[in-house]
mmCIF file of C-alpha atoms in Angstrom:
data_model
loop_
_atom_site.group_PDB
_atom_site.id
_atom_site.type_symbol
_atom_site.label_atom_id
_atom_site.label_comp_id
_atom_site.label_asym_id
_atom_site.label_seq_id
_atom_site.Cartn_x
_atom_site.Cartn_y
_atom_site.Cartn_z
ATOM 1 C CA MET D 1 39.236 167.968 380.792
ATOM 2 C CA ILE D 2 39.268 164.570 382.436
ATOM 3 C CA LEU D 3 38.418 161.655 379.820
ATOM 4 C CA SER D 4 36.571 158.339 379.784
ATOM 5 C CA ILE D 5 38.824 154.777 379.211
ATOM 6 C CA GLU D 6 35.965 154.096 376.452
ATOM 7 C CA PHE D 7 36.542 157.346 374.862
ATOM 8 C CA GLN D 8 40.672 157.085 375.100
ATOM 9 C CA ALA D 9 40.535 153.913 373.975
ATOM 10 C CA GLU D 10 38.245 155.133 371.236
ATOM 11 C CA LEU D 11 40.594 158.067 370.396
ATOM 12 C CA PHE D 12 43.466 155.925 370.390
ATOM 13 C CA ARG D 13 42.440 153.594 367.966
ATOM 14 C CA ASP D 14 40.977 156.304 365.231
ATOM 15 C CA MET D 15 44.522 158.398 365.500
ATOM 16 C CA PHE D 16 45.787 154.569 365.254
ATOM 17 C CA LEU D 17 43.668 154.448 362.185
ATOM 18 C CA ILE D 18 44.144 157.909 360.178
ATOM 19 C CA GLY D 19 47.515 156.870 360.506
ATOM 20 C CA VAL D 20 47.222 153.699 358.529
ATOM 21 C CA ILE D 21 45.465 156.127 355.455
ATOM 22 C CA CYS D 22 48.339 158.136 355.809
ATOM 23 C CA GLY D 23 50.737 155.523 355.197
ATOM 24 C CA PHE D 24 48.327 154.445 352.371
ATOM 25 C CA VAL D 25 48.034 158.267 350.971
ATOM 26 C CA TYR D 26 51.576 157.512 350.866
ATOM 27 C CA ASP D 27 51.963 155.073 348.973
ATOM 28 C CA LEU D 28 49.517 156.713 346.691
ATOM 29 C CA ILE D 29 52.462 158.796 346.126
ATOM 30 C CA ARG D 30 55.024 156.214 345.756
ATOM 31 C CA LEU D 31 52.985 154.488 342.949
ATOM 32 C CA LEU D 32 52.733 158.064 341.583
ATOM 33 C CA ARG D 33 56.605 158.215 341.926
ATOM 34 C CA ALA D 34 56.911 154.870 340.801
ATOM 35 C CA ASN D 35 54.340 155.329 337.511
ATOM 36 C CA ILE D 36 55.961 159.075 336.389
ATOM 37 C CA LYS D 37 59.226 159.864 336.758
ATOM 38 C CA HIS D 38 60.324 163.454 338.794
ATOM 39 C CA SER D 39 63.518 165.241 339.220
ATOM 40 C CA ARG D 40 64.529 165.966 342.959
ATOM 41 C CA TRP D 41 63.028 169.346 343.898
ATOM 42 C CA ILE D 42 59.460 168.023 342.516
ATOM 43 C CA MET D 43 59.681 165.047 345.363
ATOM 44 C CA CYS D 44 60.831 167.417 347.609
ATOM 45 C CA ILE D 45 57.822 169.138 347.300
ATOM 46 C CA GLU D 46 55.163 166.499 347.660
ATOM 47 C CA ASP D 47 56.745 165.969 350.711
ATOM 48 C CA VAL D 48 56.113 169.022 352.189
ATOM 49 C CA PHE D 49 52.964 169.105 351.384
ATOM 50 C CA TYR D 50 52.847 165.383 352.144
ATOM 51 C CA TRP D 51 53.714 166.385 355.639
ATOM 52 C CA ALA D 52 51.394 169.385 355.920
ATOM 53 C CA GLY D 53 48.307 167.404 355.178
ATOM 54 C CA VAL D 54 49.491 164.638 357.425
ATOM 55 C CA ILE D 55 50.005 167.455 360.666
ATOM 56 C CA MET D 56 46.671 169.545 358.975
ATOM 57 C CA SER D 57 43.957 166.622 359.159
ATOM 58 C CA ALA D 58 45.982 165.594 362.352
ATOM 59 C CA TYR D 59 44.875 168.636 363.802
ATOM 60 C CA MET D 60 41.990 168.890 362.683
ATOM 61 C CA PHE D 61 41.258 165.031 363.941
ATOM 62 C CA MET D 62 42.058 166.128 367.571
ATOM 63 C CA LEU D 63 40.415 169.852 367.509
ATOM 64 C CA SER D 64 36.918 168.255 366.972
ATOM 65 C CA GLU D 65 37.345 164.792 369.079
ATOM 66 C CA ASN D 66 39.042 166.124 371.762
ATOM 67 C CA SER D 67 39.342 169.775 371.611
ATOM 68 C CA GLY D 68 42.462 170.316 370.482
ATOM 69 C CA GLN D 69 44.627 168.850 373.483
ATOM 70 C CA VAL D 70 48.109 167.181 372.091
ATOM 71 C CA ARG D 71 48.520 163.487 374.436
ATOM 72 C CA ILE D 72 51.458 162.069 373.920
ATOM 73 C CA PHE D 73 49.179 158.696 373.597
ATOM 74 C CA VAL D 74 47.153 160.099 370.865
ATOM 75 C CA MET D 75 49.929 160.918 368.665
ATOM 76 C CA LEU D 76 51.622 157.211 369.590
ATOM 77 C CA ALA D 77 49.231 155.883 368.039
ATOM 78 C CA PHE D 78 48.979 158.474 365.386
ATOM 79 C CA PHE D 79 52.489 157.725 364.577
ATOM 80 C CA GLY D 80 52.662 153.965 365.675
ATOM 81 C CA GLY D 81 49.693 153.424 362.944
ATOM 82 C CA MET D 82 51.333 154.898 360.630
ATOM 83 C CA LEU D 83 54.936 153.318 361.855
ATOM 84 C CA LEU D 84 53.056 149.633 361.751
ATOM 85 C CA TYR D 85 51.646 150.161 358.261
ATOM 86 C CA GLY D 86 55.324 150.940 357.036
ATOM 87 C CA ALA D 87 55.812 147.729 358.327
ATOM 88 C CA VAL D 88 53.925 145.209 358.196
ATOM 89 C CA ILE D 89 51.651 146.556 355.566
ATOM 90 C CA SER D 90 53.012 148.581 353.129
ATOM 91 C CA ARG D 91 55.042 146.589 351.073
ATOM 92 C CA TYR D 92 52.002 144.230 350.272
ATOM 93 C CA VAL D 93 49.703 146.994 349.423
ATOM 94 C CA PHE D 94 52.490 149.234 346.634
ATOM 95 C CA ASN D 95 53.147 145.648 344.605
ATOM 96 C CA THR D 96 49.807 144.604 344.421
ATOM 97 C CA MET D 97 49.040 148.376 343.181
ATOM 98 C CA LEU D 98 51.769 148.696 340.875
ATOM 99 C CA PHE D 99 50.359 145.274 339.729
ATOM 100 C CA MET D 100 46.918 146.437 338.496
ATOM 101 C CA THR D 101 48.882 149.703 336.957
ATOM 102 C CA ASP D 102 50.527 148.019 335.023
ATOM 103 C CA LYS D 103 46.922 145.680 334.171
ATOM 104 C CA ILE D 104 45.243 148.881 334.110
ATOM 105 C CA LYS D 105 48.280 150.568 331.765
ATOM 106 C CA LYS D 106 48.199 147.214 329.254
ATOM 107 C CA ALA D 107 44.526 146.396 329.266
ATOM 108 C CA VAL D 108 44.169 151.073 327.800
ATOM 109 C CA LYS D 109 46.505 149.873 325.435
ATOM 110 C CA LEU D 110 44.462 147.316 324.054
ATOM 111 C CA ILE D 111 41.490 148.795 323.781
ATOM 112 C CA ILE D 112 43.657 152.229 321.869
ATOM 113 C CA LYS D 113 44.628 149.651 319.117
ATOM 114 C CA ILE D 114 41.457 147.665 319.246
ATOM 115 C CA THR D 115 40.169 151.872 318.023
ATOM 116 C CA PHE D 116 42.381 152.726 316.308
ATOM 117 C CA TYR D 117 42.621 149.304 314.516
ATOM 118 C CA PRO D 118 40.079 150.033 311.609
ATOM 119 C CA ALA D 119 42.174 153.767 311.134
ATOM 120 C CA ASN D 120 45.439 151.803 311.100
ATOM 121 C CA LEU D 121 44.117 149.364 308.163
ATOM 122 C CA LEU D 122 42.639 152.685 305.969
ATOM 123 C CA ALA D 123 46.117 154.388 306.144
ATOM 124 C CA GLY D 124 48.200 151.178 304.815
ATOM 125 C CA ALA D 125 44.929 151.316 302.247
ATOM 126 C CA ILE D 126 45.430 154.725 300.898
ATOM 127 C CA TRP D 127 48.739 154.645 301.058
ATOM 128 C CA HIS D 128 48.760 151.352 298.639
ATOM 129 C CA ILE D 129 47.032 152.977 296.663
ATOM 130 C CA ILE D 130 48.292 156.400 296.378
ATOM 131 C CA GLY D 131 51.786 156.166 298.318
ATOM 132 C CA LYS D 132 53.623 153.888 296.511
ATOM 133 C CA PRO D 133 52.780 154.631 293.438
ATOM 134 C CA VAL D 134 53.582 158.756 294.362
ATOM 135 C CA LEU D 135 56.899 157.038 295.906
ATOM 136 C CA LYS D 136 57.812 155.350 292.259
ATOM 137 C CA THR D 137 56.502 158.363 290.046
ATOM 138 C CA GLY D 138 59.652 160.369 292.343
ATOM 139 C CA ASN D 139 62.192 157.525 291.828
ATOM 140 C CA ILE D 140 61.602 157.810 288.136
ATOM 141 C CA LEU D 141 62.083 160.749 287.846
ATOM 142 C CA LYS D 142 65.094 161.320 290.661
ATOM 143 C CA ILE D 143 66.621 158.861 288.665
ATOM 144 C CA ARG D 144 65.852 161.055 284.505
ATOM 145 C CA VAL D 145 66.896 163.772 285.965
ATOM 146 C CA LYS D 146 70.334 162.164 287.847
ATOM 147 C CA LYS D 147 70.565 160.828 283.974
ATOM 148 C CA LEU D 148 70.096 163.822 282.483
ATOM 149 C CA LEU D 149 72.283 166.308 284.708
ATOM 150 C CA HIS D 150 75.080 163.717 284.295
ATOM 151 C CA LEU D 151 74.986 163.410 279.742
ATOM 152 C CA GLY D 152 75.099 167.109 280.445
ATOM 153 C CA GLY D 153 78.461 167.469 282.453
ATOM 154 C CA VAL D 154 76.892 169.454 285.252
ATOM 155 C CA TYR D 155 76.059 166.550 288.116
ATOM 156 C CA ALA D 156 78.073 165.033 289.782
ATOM 157 C CA LYS D 157 78.653 162.528 292.903
ATOM 158 C CA MET D 158 80.352 164.617 295.917
ATOM 159 C CA SER D 159 81.990 163.820 299.079
ATOM 160 C CA LYS D 160 81.882 165.163 302.092
ATOM 161 C CA ARG D 161 85.573 165.335 302.159
ATOM 162 C CA SER D 162 85.387 167.160 299.414
ATOM 163 C CA LEU D 163 82.844 170.026 299.908
ATOM 164 C CA LYS D 164 84.993 170.349 302.884
ATOM 165 C CA ARG D 165 88.361 170.467 301.364
ATOM 166 C CA GLN D 166 86.140 173.450 298.496
ATOM 167 C CA PHE D 167 84.780 175.074 300.866
ATOM 168 C CA GLY D 168 87.306 174.918 303.397
ATOM 169 C CA PHE D 169 88.254 179.054 302.758
ATOM 170 C CA ILE D 170 84.961 179.991 304.998
ATOM 171 C CA LYS D 171 86.603 178.357 307.941
ATOM 172 C CA ARG D 172 89.944 179.261 307.630
ATOM 173 C CA SER D 173 91.705 181.860 308.839
ATOM 174 C CA ASN D 174 93.619 184.788 306.970
ATOM 175 C CA LYS D 175 96.951 182.938 307.877
ATOM 176 C CA LYS D 176 97.879 182.363 304.505
ATOM 177 C CA ARG D 177 98.178 186.124 303.015
ATOM 178 C CA GLY D 178 99.620 185.101 299.492
ATOM 179 C CA THR D 179 96.309 183.404 297.740
ATOM 180 C CA GLU D 180 93.801 184.822 296.811
ATOM 181 C CA TYR D 181 90.397 184.303 299.275
ATOM 182 C CA GLY D 182 88.432 180.929 297.768
ATOM 183 C CA LYS D 183 91.118 179.944 296.264
ATOM 184 C CA ARG D 184 93.971 177.394 296.782
ATOM 185 C CA LYS D 185 97.992 177.403 296.745
ATOM 186 C CA LYS D 186 98.587 175.034 293.580
ATOM 187 C CA GLU D 187 99.976 171.904 295.215
ATOM 188 C CA LYS D 188 103.307 170.873 294.080
#
């Protein structure tokens, strides 16, 4: 099928724009990767789906506009659009989108903070009314129980080292057969 010059120019322009759009879509994927950390294999899967979508969109466009005929100037326009977008425009568009997402994140955090501010005030008031007296009572009870146990000779502070020494028989092997299980030999 012979194409007119005007139709070829329109086809070239349209494929060039599709290439630019595909470059923009890849910038959106980069933006997603910048905001949400991905592992390597997930990035590979994203790239496979991206390129499958690019190939499908280019093929569907050529099928609808050019009866599915693959012409060199059409492919050059497509990849030229992607390359030109990537080399010239992508850096500015990506930085602008990154800046905007940071501002949107900050705005959402501020809105959440403002929204939950009354709940935080209420929780703080409840804590001062109920929580502090309960803690004081708990501390007083703890001190009283400690004093009672000291008076009874039951309570003694133990360090980690003394606990390891006293319960070390659990981890030891039975190399020392002359001792009773759980008792240590008297040190000289």
